[in-house]
Tab-separated table of C-alpha atoms (C1' of nucleotides) in Angstrom:
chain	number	residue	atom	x	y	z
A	14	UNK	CA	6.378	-17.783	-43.891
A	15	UNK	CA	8.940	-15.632	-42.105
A	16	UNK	CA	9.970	-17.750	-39.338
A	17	UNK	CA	8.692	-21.144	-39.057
A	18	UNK	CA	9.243	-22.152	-35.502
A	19	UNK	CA	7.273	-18.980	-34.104
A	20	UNK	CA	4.325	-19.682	-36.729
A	21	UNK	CA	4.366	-22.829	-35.144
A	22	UNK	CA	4.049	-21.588	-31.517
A	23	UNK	CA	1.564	-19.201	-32.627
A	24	UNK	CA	-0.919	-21.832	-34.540
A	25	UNK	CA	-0.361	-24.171	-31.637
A	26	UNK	CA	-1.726	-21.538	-29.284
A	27	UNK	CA	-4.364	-20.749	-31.617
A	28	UNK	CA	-5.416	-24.113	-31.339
A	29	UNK	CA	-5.872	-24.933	-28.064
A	30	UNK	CA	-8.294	-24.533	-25.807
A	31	UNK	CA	-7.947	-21.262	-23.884
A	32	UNK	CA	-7.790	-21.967	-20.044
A	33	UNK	CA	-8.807	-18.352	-18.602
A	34	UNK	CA	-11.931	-16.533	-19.692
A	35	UNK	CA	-10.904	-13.888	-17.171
A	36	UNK	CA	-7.085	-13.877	-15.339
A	37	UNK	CA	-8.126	-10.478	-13.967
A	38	UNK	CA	-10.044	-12.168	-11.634
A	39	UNK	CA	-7.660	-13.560	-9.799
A	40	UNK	CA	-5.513	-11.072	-9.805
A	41	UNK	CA	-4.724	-8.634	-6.556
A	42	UNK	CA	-6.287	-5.659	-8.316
A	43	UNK	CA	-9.565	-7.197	-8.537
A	44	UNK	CA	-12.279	-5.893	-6.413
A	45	UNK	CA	-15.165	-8.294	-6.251
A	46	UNK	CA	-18.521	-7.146	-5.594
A	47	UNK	CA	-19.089	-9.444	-2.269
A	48	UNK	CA	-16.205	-10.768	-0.297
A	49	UNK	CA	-16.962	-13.903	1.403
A	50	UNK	CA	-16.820	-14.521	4.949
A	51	UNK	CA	-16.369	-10.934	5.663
A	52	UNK	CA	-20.092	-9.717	5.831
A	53	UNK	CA	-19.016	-8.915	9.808
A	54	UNK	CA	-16.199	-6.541	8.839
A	55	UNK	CA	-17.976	-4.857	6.119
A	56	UNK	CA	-21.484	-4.195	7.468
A	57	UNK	CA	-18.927	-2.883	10.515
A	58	UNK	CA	-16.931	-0.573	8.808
A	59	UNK	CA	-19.800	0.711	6.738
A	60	UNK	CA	-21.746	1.576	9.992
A	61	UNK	CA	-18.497	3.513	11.084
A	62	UNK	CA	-17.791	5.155	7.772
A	63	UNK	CA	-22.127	5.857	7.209
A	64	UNK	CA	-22.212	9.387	9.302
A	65	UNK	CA	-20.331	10.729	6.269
A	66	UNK	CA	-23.036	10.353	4.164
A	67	UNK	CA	-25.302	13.026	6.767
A	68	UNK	CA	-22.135	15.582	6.731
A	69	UNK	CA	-20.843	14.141	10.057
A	70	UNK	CA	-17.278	12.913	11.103
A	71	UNK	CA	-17.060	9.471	10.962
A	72	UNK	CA	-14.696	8.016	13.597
A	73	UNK	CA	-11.307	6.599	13.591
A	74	UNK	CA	-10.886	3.321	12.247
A	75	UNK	CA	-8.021	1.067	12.835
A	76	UNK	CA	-7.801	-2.021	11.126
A	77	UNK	CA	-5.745	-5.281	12.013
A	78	UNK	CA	-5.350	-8.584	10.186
A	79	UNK	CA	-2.651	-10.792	8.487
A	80	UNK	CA	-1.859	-10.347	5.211
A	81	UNK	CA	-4.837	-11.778	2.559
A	82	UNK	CA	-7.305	-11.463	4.913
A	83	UNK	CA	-9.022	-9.148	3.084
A	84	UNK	CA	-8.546	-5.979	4.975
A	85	UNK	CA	-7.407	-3.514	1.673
A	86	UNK	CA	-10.106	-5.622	-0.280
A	87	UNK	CA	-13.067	-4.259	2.505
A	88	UNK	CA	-12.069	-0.571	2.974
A	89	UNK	CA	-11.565	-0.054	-1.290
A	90	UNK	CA	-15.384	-2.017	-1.599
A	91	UNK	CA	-16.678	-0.090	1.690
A	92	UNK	CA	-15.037	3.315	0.090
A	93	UNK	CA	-16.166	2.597	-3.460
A	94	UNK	CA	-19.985	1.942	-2.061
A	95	UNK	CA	-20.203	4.918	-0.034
A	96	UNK	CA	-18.155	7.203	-3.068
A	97	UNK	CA	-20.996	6.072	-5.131
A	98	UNK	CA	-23.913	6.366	-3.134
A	99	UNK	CA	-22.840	10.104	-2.032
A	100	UNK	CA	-22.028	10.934	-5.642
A	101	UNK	CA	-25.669	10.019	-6.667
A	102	UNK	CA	-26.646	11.749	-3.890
A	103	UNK	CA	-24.590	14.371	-4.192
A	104	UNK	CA	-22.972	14.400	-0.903
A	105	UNK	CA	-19.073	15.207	-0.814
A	106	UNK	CA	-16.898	12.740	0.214
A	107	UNK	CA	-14.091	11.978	-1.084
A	108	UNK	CA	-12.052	8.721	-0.504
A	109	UNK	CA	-8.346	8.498	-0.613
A	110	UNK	CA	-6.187	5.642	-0.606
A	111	UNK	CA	-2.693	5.722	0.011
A	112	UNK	CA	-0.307	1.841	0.352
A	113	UNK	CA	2.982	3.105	2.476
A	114	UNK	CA	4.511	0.113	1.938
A	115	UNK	CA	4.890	1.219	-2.105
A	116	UNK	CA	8.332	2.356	-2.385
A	117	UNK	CA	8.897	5.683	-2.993
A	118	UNK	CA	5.026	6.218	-2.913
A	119	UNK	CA	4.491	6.731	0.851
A	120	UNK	CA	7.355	5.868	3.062
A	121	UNK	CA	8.146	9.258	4.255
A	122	UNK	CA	6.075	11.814	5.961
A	123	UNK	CA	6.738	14.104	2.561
A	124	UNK	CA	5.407	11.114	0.388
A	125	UNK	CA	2.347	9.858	2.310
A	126	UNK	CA	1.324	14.047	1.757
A	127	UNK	CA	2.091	14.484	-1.815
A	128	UNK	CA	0.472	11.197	-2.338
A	129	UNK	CA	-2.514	12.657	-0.643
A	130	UNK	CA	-2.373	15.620	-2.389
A	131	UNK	CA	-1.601	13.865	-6.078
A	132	UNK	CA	-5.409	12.220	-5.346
A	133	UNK	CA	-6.997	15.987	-4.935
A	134	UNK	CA	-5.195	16.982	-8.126
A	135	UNK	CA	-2.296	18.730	-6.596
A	136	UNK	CA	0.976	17.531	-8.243
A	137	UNK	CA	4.162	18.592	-5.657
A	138	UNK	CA	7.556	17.600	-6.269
A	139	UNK	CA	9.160	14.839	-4.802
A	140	UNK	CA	11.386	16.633	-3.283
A	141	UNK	CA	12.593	19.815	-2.635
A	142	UNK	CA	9.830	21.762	-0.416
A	143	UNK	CA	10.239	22.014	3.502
A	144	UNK	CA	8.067	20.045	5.055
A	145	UNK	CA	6.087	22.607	7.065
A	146	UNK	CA	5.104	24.173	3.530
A	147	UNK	CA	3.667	21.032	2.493
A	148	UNK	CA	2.155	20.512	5.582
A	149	UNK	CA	0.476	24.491	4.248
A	150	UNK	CA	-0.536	22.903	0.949
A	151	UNK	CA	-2.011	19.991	2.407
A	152	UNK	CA	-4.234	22.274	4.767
A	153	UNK	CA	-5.172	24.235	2.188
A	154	UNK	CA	-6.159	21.842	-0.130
A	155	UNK	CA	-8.084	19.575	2.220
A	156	UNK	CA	-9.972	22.589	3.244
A	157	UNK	CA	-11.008	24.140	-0.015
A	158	UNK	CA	-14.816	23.007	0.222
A	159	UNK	CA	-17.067	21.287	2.838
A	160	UNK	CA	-16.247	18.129	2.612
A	161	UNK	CA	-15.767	14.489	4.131
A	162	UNK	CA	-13.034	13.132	3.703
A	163	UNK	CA	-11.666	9.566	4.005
A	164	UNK	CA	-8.201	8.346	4.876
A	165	UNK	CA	-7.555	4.718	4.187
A	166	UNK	CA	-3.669	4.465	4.888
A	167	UNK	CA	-2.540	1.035	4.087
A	168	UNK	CA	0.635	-0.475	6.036
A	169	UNK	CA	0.623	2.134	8.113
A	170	UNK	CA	2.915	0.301	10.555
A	171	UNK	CA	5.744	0.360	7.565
A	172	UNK	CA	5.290	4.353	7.627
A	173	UNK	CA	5.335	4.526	11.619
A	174	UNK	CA	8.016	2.343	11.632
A	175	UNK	CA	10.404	4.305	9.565
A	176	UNK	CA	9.671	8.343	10.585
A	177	UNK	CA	8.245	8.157	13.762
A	178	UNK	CA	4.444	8.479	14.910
A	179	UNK	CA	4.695	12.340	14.405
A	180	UNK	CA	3.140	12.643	11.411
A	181	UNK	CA	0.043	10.721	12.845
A	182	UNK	CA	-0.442	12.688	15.600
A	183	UNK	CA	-0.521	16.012	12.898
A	184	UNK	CA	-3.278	14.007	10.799
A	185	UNK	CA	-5.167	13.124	13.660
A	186	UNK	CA	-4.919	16.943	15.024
A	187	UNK	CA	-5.547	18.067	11.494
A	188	UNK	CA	-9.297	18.151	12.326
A	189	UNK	CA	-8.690	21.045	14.751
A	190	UNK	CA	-7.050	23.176	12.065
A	191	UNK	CA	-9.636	22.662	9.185
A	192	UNK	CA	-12.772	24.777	9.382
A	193	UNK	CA	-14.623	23.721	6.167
A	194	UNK	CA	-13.377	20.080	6.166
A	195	UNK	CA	-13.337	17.067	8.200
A	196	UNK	CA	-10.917	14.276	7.584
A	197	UNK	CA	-11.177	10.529	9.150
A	198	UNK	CA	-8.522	8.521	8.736
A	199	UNK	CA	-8.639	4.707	8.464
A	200	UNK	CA	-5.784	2.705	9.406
A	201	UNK	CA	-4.631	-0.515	8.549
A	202	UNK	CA	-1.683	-2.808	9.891
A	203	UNK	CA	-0.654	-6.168	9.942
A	204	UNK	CA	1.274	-5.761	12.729
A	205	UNK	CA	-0.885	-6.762	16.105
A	206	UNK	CA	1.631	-5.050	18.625
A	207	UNK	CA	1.255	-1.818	16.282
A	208	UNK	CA	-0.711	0.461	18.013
A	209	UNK	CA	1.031	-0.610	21.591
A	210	UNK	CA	4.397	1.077	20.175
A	211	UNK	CA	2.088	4.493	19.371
A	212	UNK	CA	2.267	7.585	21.409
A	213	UNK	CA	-1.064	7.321	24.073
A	214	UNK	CA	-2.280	10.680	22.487
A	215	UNK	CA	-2.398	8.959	18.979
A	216	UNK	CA	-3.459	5.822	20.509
A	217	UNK	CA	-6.546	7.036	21.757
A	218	UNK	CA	-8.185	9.543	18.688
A	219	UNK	CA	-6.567	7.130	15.996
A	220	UNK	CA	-8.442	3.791	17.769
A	221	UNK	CA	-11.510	5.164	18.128
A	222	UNK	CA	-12.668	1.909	16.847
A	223	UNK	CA	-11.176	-0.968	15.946
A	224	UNK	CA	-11.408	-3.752	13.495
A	225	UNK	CA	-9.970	-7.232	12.958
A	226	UNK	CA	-9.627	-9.545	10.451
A	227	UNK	CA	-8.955	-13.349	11.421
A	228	UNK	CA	-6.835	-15.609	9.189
A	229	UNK	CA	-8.958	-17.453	6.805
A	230	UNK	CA	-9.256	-21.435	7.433
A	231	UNK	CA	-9.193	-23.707	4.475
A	232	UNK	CA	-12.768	-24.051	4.210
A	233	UNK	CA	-13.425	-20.528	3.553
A	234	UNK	CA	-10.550	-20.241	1.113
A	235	UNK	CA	-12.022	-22.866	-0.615
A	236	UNK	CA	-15.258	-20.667	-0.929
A	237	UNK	CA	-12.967	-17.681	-1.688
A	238	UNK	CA	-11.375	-19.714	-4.889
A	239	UNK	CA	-14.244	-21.265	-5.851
A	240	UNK	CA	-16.235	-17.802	-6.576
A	241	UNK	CA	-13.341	-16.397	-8.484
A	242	UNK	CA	-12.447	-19.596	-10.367
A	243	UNK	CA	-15.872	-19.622	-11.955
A	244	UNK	CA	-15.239	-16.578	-13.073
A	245	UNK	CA	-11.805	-16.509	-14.287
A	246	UNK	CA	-11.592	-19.963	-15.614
A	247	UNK	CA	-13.728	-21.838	-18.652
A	248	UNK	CA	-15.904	-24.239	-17.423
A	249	UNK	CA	-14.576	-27.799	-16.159
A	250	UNK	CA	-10.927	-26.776	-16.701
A	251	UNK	CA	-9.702	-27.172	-13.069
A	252	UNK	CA	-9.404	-30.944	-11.869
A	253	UNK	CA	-10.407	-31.628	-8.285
A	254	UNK	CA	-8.415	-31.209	-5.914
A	255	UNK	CA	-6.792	-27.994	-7.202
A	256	UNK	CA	-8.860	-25.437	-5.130
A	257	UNK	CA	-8.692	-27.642	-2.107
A	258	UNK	CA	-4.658	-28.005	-2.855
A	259	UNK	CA	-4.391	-23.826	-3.137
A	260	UNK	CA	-6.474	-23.813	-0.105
A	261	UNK	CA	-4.682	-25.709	2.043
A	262	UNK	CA	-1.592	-23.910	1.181
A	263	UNK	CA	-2.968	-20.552	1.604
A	264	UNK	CA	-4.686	-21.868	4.806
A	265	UNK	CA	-0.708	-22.771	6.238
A	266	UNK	CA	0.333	-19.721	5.130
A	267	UNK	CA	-1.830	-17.596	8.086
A	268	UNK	CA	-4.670	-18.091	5.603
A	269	UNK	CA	-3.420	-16.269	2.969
A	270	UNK	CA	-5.937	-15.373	0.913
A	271	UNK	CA	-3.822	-13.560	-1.556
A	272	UNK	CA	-1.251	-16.630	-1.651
A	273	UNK	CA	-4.051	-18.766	-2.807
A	274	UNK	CA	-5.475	-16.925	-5.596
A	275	UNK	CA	-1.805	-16.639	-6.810
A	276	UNK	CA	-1.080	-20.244	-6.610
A	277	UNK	CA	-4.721	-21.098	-8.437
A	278	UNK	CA	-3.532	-18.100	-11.181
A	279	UNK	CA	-0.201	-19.197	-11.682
A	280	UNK	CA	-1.080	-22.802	-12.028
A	281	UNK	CA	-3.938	-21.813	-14.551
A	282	UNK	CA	-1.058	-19.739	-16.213
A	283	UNK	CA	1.297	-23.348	-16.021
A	284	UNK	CA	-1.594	-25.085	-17.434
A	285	UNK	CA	-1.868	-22.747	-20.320
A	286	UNK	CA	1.596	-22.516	-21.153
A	287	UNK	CA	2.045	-26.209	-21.724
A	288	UNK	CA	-1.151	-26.328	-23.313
A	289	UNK	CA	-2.480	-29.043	-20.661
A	290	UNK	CA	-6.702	-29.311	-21.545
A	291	UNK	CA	-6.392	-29.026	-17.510
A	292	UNK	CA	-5.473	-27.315	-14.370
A	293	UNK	CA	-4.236	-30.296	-12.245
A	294	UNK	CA	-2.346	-30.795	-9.048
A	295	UNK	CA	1.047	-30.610	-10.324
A	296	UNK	CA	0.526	-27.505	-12.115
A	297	UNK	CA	-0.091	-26.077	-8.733
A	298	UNK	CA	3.137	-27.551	-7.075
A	299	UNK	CA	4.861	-25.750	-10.107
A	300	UNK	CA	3.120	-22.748	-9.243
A	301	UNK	CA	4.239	-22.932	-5.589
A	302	UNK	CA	7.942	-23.030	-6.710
A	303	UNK	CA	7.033	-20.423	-9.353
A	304	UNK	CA	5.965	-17.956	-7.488
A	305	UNK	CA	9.201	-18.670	-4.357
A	306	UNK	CA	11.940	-18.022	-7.183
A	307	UNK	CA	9.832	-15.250	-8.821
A	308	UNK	CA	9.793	-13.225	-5.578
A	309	UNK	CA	13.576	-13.959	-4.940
A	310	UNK	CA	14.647	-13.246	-8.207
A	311	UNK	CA	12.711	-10.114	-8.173
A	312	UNK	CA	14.231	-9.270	-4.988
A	313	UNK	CA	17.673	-9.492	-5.968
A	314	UNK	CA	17.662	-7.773	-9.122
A	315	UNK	CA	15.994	-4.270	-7.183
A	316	UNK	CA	18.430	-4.347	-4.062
A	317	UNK	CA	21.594	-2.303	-4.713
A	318	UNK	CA	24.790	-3.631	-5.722
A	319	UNK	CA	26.592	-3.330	-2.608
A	320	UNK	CA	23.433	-6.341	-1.185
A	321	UNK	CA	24.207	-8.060	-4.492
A	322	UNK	CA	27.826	-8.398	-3.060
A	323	UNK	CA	26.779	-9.607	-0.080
A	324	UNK	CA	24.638	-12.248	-1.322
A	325	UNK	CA	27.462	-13.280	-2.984
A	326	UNK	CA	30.357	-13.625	-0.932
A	327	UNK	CA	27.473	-15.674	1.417
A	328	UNK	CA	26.790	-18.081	-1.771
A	329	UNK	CA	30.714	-18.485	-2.297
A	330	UNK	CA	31.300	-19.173	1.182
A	331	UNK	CA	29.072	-22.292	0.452
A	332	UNK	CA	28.462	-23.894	4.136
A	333	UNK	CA	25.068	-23.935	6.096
A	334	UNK	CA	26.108	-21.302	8.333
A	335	UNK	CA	28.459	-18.297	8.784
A	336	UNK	CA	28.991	-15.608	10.906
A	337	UNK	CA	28.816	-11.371	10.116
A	338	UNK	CA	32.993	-10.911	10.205
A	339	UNK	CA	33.596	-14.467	7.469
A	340	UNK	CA	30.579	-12.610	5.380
A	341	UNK	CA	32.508	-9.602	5.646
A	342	UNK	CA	35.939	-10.645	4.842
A	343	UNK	CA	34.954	-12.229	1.440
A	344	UNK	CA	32.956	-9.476	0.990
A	345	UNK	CA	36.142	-7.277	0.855
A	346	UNK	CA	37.744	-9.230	-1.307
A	347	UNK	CA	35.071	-9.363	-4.186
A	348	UNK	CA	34.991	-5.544	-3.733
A	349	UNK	CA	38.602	-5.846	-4.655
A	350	UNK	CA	37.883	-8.006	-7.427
A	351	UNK	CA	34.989	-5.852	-9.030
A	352	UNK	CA	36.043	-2.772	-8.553
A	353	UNK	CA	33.686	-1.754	-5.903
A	354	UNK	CA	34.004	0.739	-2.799
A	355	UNK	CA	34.194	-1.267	0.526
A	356	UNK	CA	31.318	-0.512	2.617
A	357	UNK	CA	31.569	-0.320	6.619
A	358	UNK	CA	31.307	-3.297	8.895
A	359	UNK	CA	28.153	-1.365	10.640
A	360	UNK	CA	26.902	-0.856	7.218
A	361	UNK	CA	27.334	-3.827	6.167
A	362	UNK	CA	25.458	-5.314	8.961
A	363	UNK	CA	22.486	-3.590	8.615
A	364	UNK	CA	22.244	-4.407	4.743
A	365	UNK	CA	22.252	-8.284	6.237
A	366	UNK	CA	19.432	-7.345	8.726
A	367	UNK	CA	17.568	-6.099	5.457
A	368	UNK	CA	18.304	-9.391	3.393
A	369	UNK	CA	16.938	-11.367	6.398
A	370	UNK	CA	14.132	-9.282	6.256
A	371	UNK	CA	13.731	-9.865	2.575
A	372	UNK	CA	13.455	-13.371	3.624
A	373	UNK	CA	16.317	-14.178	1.178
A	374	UNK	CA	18.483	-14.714	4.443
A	375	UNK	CA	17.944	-16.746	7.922
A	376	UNK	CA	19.734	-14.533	10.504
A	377	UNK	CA	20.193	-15.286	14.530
A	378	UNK	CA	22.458	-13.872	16.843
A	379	UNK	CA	23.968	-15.975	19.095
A	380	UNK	CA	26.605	-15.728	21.756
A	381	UNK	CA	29.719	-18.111	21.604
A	382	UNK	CA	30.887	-17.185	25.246
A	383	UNK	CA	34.531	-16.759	24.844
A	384	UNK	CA	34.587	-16.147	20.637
A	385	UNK	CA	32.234	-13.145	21.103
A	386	UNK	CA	28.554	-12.812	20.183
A	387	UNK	CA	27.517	-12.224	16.546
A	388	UNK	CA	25.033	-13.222	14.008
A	389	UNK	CA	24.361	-16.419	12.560
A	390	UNK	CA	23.691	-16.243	8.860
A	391	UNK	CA	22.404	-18.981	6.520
A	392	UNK	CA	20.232	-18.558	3.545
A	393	UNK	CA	16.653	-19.971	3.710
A	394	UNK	CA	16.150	-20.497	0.287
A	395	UNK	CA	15.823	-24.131	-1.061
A	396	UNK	CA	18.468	-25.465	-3.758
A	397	UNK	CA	17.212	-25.343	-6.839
A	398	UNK	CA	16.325	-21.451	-6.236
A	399	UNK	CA	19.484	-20.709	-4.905
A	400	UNK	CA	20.937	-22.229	-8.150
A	401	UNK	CA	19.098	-19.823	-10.219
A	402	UNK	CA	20.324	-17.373	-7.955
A	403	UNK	CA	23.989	-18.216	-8.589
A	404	UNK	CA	23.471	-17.401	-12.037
A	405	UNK	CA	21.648	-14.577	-11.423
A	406	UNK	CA	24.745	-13.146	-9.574
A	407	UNK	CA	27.392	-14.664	-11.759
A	408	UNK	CA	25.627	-12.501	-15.042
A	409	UNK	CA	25.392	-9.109	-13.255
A	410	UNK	CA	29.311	-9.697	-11.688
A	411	UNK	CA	30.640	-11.764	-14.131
B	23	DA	C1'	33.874	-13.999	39.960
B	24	DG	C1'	35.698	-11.681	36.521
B	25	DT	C1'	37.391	-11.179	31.810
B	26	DC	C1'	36.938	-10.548	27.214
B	27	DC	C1'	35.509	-11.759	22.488
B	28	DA	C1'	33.055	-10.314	18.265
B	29	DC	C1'	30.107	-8.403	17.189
B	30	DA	C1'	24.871	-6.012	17.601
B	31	DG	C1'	22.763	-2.016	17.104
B	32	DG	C1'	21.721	3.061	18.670
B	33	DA	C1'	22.910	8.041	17.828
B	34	DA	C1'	24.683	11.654	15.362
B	35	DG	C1'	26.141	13.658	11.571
B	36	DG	C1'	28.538	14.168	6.726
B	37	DG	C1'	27.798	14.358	1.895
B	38	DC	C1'	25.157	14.048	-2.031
B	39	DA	C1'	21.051	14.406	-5.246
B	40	DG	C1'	16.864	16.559	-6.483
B	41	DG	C1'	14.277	20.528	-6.128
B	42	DC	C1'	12.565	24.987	-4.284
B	43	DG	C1'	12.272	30.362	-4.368
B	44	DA	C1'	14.646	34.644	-4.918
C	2	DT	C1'	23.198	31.590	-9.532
C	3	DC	C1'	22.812	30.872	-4.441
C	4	DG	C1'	21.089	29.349	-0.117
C	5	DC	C1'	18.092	26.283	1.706
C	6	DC	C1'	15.254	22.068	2.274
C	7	DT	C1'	14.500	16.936	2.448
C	8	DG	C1'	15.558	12.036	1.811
C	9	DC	C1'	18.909	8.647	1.432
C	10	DC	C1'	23.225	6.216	2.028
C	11	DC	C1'	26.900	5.788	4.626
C	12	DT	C1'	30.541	6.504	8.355
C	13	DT	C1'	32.066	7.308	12.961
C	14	DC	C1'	31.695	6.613	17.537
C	15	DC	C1'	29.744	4.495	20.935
C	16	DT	C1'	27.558	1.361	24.517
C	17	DG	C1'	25.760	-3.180	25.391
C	18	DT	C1'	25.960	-8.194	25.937
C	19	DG	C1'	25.718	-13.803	26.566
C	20	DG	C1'	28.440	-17.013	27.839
C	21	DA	C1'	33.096	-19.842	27.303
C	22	DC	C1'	37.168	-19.388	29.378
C	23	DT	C1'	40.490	-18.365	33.340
DNA sequence: AGTCCACAGGAAGGGCAGGCGA
DNA sequence: TCGCCTGCCCTTCCTGTGGACT
């Protein structure tokens, strides 16, 4: 036997009892064929998006809800139905989906149209045309055939926010340029003050109607888990409790759908690891820490070196709370110490604004009267993950 | 009542990379 | 190859500001 302590891992797992019969289930990509306690939404949005199917424009949709409350999950099921049901029928209408909150997917104006364009077969590069000529291509292209054609933009706020509501006031105008094609675009936010900060024109011909998604309470979480568990799980594997447990946790976090099935898939995943016959309570406290130093870990390791710094020289500082010019003055001297260009002040600041929106950082600013206003800066991340954290830094600087 | 601190954060623009067509 | 385009990171310059201090 080449290497005895592997075999023995290996046998082990062979041994056991699997826990999952199907993770996919719980995972985001999943679409399920009926989404509970969203019959309201659905039957909604497929009476909106229906006039497609007779050659007509459907209107406007603009969707609001927190996040996991099922609004992506609705618009891909509502898309996929009616994609089907005009395929058979042979009716075209085509459904695109586009997430702006992907990086480098979306984000820009020039993104969100190649993306668009990448779904009708059209590959542009990245970078490199003027935007008016892709603004050509994506005219063209839309309006090679008669055809409907569906927008669902995802995070659209995230795309408005950084370029401006221009480019929805060209795709909601695009309609007057196409003559073979007409285009409806779906919208969806998380952001309830969104379409306030929109230009009136878009306002009005992008919220033609209007959609929302409450939270989900605990109860209907609980319904939520319970029809994926039966089908990702083997039978009798998950104690009591658990579901209600991931429930209430999802239901704290603005009923957080998506929060839930990760805690229930990460505790399964616990459970399996540590070859437990069960899925019990403490696997899904685990999970809850888990998944906290997962996404900060993550975090870290994709924001650029200069944040990494910055992280840093906040860690050595080593109190509760500092302000933007002690951050800054440690900052200069690891930059010193590693060899690294020293970034601006301003710049500097911002990149702290971005941490805090990371939610790797707590940031306030505060006046102190006579010692000058400035921002407060602590980091919100409990001790054993900033721990991990240290030694996350210390091995990329170190 | 006025001053002044220590920044926040907006605006504009430089410089670079990646990519185009000619 | 060149001139041009865009996105991105960053700098420079600037105005704004809440409240302790005088």
């Amino acid at each position: 036997m080449a290497n005895r302590v592997l075999d023995e891992v290996f046998t082990k797992y062979l041994k056991n009892k699997p826990v999952f019969t199907n993770r996919g289930a719980l995972t985001l990509s999943y679409t399920p064929h009926t989404i509970p306690h969203r019959d309201e939404q659905t039957t909604e949005l497929g009476k909106i998006l229906a006039p497609a199917l007779k050659g007509g424009k459907p209107s406007n949709v603009f969707i609001y809800g927190g996040t996991g409350t099922g609004k992506s999950l609705v618009s891909a099921l509502v898309g996929e139905e009616l994609q089907k049901i005009s395929d058979t029928n042979g009716i075209p209408v085509k459904f695109v989906y586009i997430n702006c909150k992907m990086k480098k997917q979306a984000d820009t104006e020039y993104r969100l149209l190649a993306g668009i364009l990448k779904e009708f077969g059209k590959e542009v590069p990245f970078t490199g045309l003027p935007t008016d000529q892709i603004y050509n291509i994506f005219f063209k292209t839309m309006d090679e055939k008669e055809q409907t054609i569906i927008l669902i933009i995802d995070e659209i706020d995230t795309l408005v926010q950084k370029n401006g509501d221009e480019i929805l006031y060209n795709l909601t105008r695009m309609n007057q340029e196409l003559k073979k094609a007409k285009v409806s675009i779906i919208g969806i936010t998380n952001n309830l003050n969104f379409i306030d900060s929109l230009d009136p024109r878009v306002r009005s011909s992008l919220g033609e109607e209007e959609i929302i998604f409450p939270p989900y309470n605990a109860v209907q979480l609980q319904d939520i888990l319970r029809t994926r568990a039966i089908l990702a799980f083997q039978p009798d594997i998950v104690a009591d409790g658990v579901i209600e447990k991931c429930a209430a946790l999802g239901a704290q976090e603005h009923g957080d759908a998506r929060r839930a099935l990760d805690l229930l898939r990460v505790a399964g995943e616990l459970a399996e690891r540590s070859n437990d016959e069960e899925v019990k309570i403490g696997h899904v406290d685990a999970a809850e820490e888990k998944i906290d130093l997962d996404r900060v870990l993550e975090t870290v390791k994709a924001q650029p070196r200069q944040s990494q710094l910055i992280l840093y020289a906040i860690m050595e500082l080593g109190k509760g709370e500092m302000q933007t010019g002690e951050v800054f003055d440690r900052y200069q001297e690891l930059c010193r110490e590693f060899g690294y260009k020293v970034l601006t002040q301003r710049r500097i600041s911002d990149l702290i604004s971005e941490l805090d929106l990371f939610g790797i950082l707590n940031t306030k600013v505060v006046s102190k009267g006579r010692y000058g206003r400035t921002r407060i800066i602590s980091l919100s991340l409990s001790t054993h993950i900033q721990n991990k954290l240290k030694k996350l830094l210390y091995q990329i600087f170190l």
